[in-house]
PDB file of C-alpha atoms in Angstrom:
ATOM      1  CA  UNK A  56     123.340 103.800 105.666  1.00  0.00           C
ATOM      2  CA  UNK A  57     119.805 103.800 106.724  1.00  0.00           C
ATOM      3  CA  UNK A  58     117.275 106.454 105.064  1.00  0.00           C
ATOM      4  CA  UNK A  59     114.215 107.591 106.426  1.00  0.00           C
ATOM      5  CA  UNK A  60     111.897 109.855 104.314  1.00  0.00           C
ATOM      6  CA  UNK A  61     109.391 112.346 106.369  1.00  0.00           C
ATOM      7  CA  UNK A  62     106.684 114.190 104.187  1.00  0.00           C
ATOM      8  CA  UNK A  63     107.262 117.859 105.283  1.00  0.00           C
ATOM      9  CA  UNK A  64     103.628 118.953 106.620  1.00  0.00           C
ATOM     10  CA  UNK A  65     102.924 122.820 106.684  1.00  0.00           C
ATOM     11  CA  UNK A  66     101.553 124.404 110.105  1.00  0.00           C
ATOM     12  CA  UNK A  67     100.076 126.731 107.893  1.00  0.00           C
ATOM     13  CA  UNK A  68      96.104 126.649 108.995  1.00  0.00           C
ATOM     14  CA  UNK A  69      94.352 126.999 105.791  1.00  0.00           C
ATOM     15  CA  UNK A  70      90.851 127.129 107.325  1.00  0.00           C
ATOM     16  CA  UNK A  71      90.945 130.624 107.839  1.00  0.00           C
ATOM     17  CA  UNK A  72      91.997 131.241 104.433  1.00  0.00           C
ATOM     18  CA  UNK A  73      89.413 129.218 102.826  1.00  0.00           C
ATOM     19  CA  UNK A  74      86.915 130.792 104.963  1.00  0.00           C
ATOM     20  CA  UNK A  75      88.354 134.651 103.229  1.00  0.00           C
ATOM     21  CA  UNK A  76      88.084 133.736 100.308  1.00  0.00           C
ATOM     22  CA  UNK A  77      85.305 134.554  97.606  1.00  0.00           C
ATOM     23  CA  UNK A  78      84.028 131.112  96.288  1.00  0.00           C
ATOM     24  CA  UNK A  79      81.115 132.252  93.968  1.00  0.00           C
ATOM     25  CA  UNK A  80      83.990 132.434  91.189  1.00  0.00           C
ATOM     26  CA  UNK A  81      83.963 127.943  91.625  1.00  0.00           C
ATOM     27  CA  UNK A  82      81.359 127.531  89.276  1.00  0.00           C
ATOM     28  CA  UNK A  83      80.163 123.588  88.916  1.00  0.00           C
ATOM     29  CA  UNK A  84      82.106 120.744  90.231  1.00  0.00           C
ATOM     30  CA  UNK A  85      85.444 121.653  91.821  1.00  0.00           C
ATOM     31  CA  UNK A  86      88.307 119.099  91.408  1.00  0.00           C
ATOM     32  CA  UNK A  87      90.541 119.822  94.643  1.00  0.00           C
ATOM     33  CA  UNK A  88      93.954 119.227  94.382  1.00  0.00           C
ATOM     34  CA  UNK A  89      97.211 119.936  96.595  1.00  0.00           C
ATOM     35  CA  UNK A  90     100.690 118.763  97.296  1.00  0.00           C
ATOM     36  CA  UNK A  91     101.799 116.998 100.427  1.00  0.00           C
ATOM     37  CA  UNK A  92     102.526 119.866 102.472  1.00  0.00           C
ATOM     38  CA  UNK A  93      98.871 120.226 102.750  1.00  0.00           C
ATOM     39  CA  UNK A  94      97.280 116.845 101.706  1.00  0.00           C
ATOM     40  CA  UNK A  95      95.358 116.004 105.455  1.00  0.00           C
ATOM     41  CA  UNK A  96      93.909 119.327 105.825  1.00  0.00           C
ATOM     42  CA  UNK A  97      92.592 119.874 102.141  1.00  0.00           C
ATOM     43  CA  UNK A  98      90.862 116.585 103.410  1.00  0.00           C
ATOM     44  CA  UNK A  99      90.011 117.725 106.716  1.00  0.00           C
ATOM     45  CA  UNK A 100      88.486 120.561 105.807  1.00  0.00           C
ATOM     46  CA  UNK A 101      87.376 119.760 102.217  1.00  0.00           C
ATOM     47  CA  UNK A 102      83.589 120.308 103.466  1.00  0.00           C
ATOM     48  CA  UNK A 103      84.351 124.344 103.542  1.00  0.00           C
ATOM     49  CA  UNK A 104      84.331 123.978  99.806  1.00  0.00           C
ATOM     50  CA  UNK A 105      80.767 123.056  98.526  1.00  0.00           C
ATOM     51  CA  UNK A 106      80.642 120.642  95.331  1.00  0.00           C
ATOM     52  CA  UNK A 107      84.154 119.221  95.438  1.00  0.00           C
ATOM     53  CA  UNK A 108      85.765 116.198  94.488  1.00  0.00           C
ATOM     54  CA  UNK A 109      88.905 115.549  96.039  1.00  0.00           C
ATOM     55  CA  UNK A 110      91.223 114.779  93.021  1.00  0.00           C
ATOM     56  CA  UNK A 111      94.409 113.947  95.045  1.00  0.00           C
ATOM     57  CA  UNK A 112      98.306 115.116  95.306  1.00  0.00           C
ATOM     58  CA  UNK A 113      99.731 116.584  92.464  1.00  0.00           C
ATOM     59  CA  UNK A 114     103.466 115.003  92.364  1.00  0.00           C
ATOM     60  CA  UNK A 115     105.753 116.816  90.202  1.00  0.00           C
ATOM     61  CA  UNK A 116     104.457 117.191  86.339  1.00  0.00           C
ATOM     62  CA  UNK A 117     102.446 114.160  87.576  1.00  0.00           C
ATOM     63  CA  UNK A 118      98.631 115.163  86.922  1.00  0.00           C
ATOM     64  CA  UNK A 119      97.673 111.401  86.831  1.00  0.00           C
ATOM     65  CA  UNK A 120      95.277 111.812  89.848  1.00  0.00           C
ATOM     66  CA  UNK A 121      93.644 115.033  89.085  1.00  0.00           C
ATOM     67  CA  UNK A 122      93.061 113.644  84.577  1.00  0.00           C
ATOM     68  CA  UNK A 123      91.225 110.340  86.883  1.00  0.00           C
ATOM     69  CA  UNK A 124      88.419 112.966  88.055  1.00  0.00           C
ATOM     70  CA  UNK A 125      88.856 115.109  84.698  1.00  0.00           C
ATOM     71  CA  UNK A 126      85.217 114.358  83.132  1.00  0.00           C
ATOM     72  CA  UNK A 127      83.273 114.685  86.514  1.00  0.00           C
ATOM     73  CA  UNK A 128      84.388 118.588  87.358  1.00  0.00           C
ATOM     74  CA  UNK A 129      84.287 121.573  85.812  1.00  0.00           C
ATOM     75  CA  UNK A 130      87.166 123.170  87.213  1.00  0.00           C
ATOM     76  CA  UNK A 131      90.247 122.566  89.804  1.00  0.00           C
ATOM     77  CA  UNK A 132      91.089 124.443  93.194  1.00  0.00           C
ATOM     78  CA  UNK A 133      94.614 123.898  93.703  1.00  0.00           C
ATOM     79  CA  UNK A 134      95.481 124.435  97.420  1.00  0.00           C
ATOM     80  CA  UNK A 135      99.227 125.101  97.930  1.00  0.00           C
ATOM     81  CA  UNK A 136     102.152 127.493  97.022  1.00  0.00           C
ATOM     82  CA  UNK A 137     103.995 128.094  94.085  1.00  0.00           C
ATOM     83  CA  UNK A 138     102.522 128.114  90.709  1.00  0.00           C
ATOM     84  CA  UNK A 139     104.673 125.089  88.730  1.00  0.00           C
ATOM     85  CA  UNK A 140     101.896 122.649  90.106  1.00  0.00           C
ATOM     86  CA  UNK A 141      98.914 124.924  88.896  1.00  0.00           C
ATOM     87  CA  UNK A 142     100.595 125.096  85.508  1.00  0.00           C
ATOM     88  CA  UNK A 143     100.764 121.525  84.737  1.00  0.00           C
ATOM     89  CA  UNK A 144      97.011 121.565  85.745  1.00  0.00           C
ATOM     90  CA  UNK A 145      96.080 123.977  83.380  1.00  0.00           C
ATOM     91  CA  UNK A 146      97.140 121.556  80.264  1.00  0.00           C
ATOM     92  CA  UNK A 147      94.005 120.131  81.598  1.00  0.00           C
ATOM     93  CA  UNK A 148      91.944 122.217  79.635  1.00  0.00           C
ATOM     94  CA  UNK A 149      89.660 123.419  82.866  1.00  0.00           C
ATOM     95  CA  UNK A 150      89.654 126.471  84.390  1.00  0.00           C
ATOM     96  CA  UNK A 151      92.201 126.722  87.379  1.00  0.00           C
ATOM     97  CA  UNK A 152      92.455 128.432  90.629  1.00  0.00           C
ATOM     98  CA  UNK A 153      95.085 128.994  92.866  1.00  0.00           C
ATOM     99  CA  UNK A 154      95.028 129.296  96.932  1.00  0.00           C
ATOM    100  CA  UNK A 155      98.276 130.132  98.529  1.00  0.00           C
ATOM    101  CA  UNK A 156      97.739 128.988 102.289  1.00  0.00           C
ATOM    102  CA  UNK A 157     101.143 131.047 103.078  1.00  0.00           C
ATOM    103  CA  UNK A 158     100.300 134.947 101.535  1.00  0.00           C
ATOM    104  CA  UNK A 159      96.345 134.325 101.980  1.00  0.00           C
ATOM    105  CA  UNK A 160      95.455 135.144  98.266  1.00  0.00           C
ATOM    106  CA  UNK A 161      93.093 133.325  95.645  1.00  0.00           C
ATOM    107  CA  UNK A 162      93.472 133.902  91.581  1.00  0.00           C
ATOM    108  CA  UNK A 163      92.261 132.335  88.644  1.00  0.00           C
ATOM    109  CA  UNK A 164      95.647 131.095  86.425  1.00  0.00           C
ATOM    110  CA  UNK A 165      95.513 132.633  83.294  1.00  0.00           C
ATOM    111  CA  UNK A 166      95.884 130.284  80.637  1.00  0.00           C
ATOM    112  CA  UNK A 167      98.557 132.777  79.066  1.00  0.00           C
ATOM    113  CA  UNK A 168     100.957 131.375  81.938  1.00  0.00           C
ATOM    114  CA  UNK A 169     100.735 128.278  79.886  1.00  0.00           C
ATOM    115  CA  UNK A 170     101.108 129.615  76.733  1.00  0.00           C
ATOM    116  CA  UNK A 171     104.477 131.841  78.059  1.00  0.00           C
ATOM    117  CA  UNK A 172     105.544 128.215  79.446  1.00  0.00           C
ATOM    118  CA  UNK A 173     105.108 126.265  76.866  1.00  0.00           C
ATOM    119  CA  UNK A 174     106.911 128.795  74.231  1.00  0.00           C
ATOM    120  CA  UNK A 175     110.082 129.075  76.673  1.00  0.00           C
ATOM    121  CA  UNK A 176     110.375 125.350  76.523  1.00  0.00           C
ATOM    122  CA  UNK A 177     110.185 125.349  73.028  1.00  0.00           C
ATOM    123  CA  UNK A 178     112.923 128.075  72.559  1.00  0.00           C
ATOM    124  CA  UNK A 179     114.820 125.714  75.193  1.00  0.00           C
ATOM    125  CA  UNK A 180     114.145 122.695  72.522  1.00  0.00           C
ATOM    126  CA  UNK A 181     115.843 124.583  69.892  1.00  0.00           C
ATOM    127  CA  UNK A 182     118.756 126.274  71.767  1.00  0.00           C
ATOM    128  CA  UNK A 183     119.205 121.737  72.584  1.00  0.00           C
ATOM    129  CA  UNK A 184     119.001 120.977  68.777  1.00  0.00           C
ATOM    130  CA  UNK A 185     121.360 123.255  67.912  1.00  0.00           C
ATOM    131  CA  UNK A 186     124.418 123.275  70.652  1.00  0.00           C
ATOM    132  CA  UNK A 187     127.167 122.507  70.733  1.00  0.00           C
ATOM    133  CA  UNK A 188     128.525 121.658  74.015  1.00  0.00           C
ATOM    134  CA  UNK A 189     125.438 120.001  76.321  1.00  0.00           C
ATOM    135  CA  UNK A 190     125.624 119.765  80.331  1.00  0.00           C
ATOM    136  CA  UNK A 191     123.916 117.198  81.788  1.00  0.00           C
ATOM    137  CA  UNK A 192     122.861 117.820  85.003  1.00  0.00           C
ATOM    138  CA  UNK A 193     122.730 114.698  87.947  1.00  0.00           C
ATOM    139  CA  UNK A 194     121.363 115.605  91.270  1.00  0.00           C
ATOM    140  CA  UNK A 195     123.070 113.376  94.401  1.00  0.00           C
ATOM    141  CA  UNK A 196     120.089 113.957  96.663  1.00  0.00           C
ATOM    142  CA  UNK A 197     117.898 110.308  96.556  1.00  0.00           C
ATOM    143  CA  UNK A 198     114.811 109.865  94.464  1.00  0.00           C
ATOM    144  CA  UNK A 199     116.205 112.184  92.403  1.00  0.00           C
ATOM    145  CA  UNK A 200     119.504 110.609  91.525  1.00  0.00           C
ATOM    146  CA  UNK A 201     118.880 109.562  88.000  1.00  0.00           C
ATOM    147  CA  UNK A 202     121.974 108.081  86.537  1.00  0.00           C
ATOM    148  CA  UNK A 203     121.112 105.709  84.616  1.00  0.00           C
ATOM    149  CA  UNK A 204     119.122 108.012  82.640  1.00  0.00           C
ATOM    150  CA  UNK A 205     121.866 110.777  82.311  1.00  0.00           C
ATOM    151  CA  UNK A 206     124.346 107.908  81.390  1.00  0.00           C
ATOM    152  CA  UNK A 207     121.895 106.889  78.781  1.00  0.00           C
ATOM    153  CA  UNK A 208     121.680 110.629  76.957  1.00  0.00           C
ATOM    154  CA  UNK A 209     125.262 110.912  77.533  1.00  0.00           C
ATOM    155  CA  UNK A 210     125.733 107.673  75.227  1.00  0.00           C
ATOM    156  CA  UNK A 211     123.272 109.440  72.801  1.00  0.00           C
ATOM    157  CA  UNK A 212     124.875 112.992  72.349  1.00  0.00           C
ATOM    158  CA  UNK A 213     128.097 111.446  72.648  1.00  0.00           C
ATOM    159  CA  UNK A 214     131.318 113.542  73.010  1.00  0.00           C
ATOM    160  CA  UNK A 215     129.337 116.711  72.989  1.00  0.00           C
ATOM    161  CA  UNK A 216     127.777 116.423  76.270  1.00  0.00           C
ATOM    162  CA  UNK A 217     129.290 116.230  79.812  1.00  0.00           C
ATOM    163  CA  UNK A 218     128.164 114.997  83.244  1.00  0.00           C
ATOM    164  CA  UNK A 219     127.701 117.221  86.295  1.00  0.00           C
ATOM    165  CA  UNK A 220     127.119 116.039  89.820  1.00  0.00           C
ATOM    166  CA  UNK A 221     125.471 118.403  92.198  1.00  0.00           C
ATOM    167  CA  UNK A 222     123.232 118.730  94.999  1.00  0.00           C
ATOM    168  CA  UNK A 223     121.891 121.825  94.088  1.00  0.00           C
ATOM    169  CA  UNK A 224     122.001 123.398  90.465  1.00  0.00           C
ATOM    170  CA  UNK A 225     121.473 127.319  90.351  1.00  0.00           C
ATOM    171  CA  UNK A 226     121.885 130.290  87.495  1.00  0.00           C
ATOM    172  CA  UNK A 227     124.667 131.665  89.391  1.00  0.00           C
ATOM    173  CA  UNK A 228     126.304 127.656  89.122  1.00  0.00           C
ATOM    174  CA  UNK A 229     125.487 127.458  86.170  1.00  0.00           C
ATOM    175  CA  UNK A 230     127.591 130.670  84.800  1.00  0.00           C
ATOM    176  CA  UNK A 231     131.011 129.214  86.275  1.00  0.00           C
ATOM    177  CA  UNK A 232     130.342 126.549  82.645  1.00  0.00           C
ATOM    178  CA  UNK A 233     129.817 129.298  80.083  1.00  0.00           C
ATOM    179  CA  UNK A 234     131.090 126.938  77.393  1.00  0.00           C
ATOM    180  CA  UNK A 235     127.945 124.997  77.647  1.00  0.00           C
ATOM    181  CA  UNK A 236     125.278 125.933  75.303  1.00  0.00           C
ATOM    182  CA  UNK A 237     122.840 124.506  77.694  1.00  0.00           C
ATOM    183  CA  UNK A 238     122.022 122.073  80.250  1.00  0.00           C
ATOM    184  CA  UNK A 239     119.587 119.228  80.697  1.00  0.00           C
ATOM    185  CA  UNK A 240     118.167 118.583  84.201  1.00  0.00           C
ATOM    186  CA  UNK A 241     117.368 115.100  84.562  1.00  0.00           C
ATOM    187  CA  UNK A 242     116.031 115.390  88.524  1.00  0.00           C
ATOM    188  CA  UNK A 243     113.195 117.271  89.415  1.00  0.00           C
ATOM    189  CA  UNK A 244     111.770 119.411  86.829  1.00  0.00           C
ATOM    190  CA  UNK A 245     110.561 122.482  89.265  1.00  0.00           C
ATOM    191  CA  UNK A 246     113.968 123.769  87.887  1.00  0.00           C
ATOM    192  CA  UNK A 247     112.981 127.077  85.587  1.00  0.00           C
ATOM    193  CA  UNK A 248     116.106 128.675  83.775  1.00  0.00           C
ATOM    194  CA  UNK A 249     116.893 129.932  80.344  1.00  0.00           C
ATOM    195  CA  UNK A 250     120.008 127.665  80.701  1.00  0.00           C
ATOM    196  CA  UNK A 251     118.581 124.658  81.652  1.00  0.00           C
ATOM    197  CA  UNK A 252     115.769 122.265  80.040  1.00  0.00           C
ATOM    198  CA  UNK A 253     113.852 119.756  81.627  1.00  0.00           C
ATOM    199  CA  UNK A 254     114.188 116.392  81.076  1.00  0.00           C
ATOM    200  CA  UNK A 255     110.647 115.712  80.076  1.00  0.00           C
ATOM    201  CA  UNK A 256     110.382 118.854  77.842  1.00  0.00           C
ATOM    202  CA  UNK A 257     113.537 117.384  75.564  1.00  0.00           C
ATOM    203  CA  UNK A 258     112.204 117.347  71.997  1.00  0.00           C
ATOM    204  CA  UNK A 259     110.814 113.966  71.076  1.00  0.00           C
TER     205      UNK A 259
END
């Protein structure tokens, strides 16, 4: 079977919302960055924003593109919904804003997001070091079907873990498997639950 993969664009104009907003709080360099919902019109109408350096799409926990511009900007504009993105950005050290085309509003991140972030993770690490029973989760939808991985933690943990197959994972899913201490989601990491740790944030 034939797949064909279409980035989903958003009609969402967001000239009129970078028009609104206040930019005096952009001090320096700006490093813009955005996700592929909105990647040709942050470079369409990148010119609204004075002293910016397009840094590129954000993919995921990727930052790759945005660390390439790190040393030339003195803070990042992240145009998009959604603050998991934003997040990853602020382990950059550099102040962060945030522009939601959709509700129209403009914040600076707090850095304290991070620091709530990174201490749920870390009480996620040690629920994982010390359970018992450990779900790991496989997604079925493509590019995100990572079973070789999963079979490869499996083989790790050994009889204590077990293998789920789903197409979409919630709390509410996840509550039909009390038994398991916790689950490890080894497709996309946008997934935030007590119950579930990222792949990438398993202790090393």
């Amino acid at each position: 079977m034939k797949l064909f993969f279409l980035p989903a664009k958003s009609k969402t104009d967001i000239k009129s919302t970078i028009e609104k907003i206040d930019l005096s709080k952009l001090n320096g360099k700006i490093g813009l960055v955005t996700t592929v919902q909105y990647l040709d019109q942050v470079k369409k109408y990148q010119s609204l924003i004075p002293h910016s350096i397009f840094a590129g799409q954000i993919l995921g926990c990727n930052v790759s593109q945005p660390y390439s511009i790190l040393k030339q900007v003195d803070c990042f504009l992240y145009i998009g919904s959604g603050d998991f993105h934003p997040i990853e950005l602020l382990k950059l050290k550099k102040p962060v804003f945030v522009l939601n085309p959709e509700t129209q509003k403009f914040k600076e991140l707090d850095q304290k997001v991070l620091t709530d972030y990174e201490k749920s993770v870390r009480g996620k690490q040690l629920k994982f070091l010390n359970a018992n029973k450990i779900g790991i989760l496989i997604s079925l939808k493509p590019h995100q079907k990572n079973l070789k991985v999963a079979l490869e933690l499996k083989k790790k943990l050994g009889d204590k873990a077990y293998l789920f197959l789903c197409s979409n994972f919630s709390d509410f899913e996840a509550e039909n498997f009390r038994e398991m201490d916790i689950f490890v989601n080894t497709a996309c990491p946008r997934i935030d639950s007590k119950n579930i740790i990222n792949l990438v944030d398993l202790p090393k």
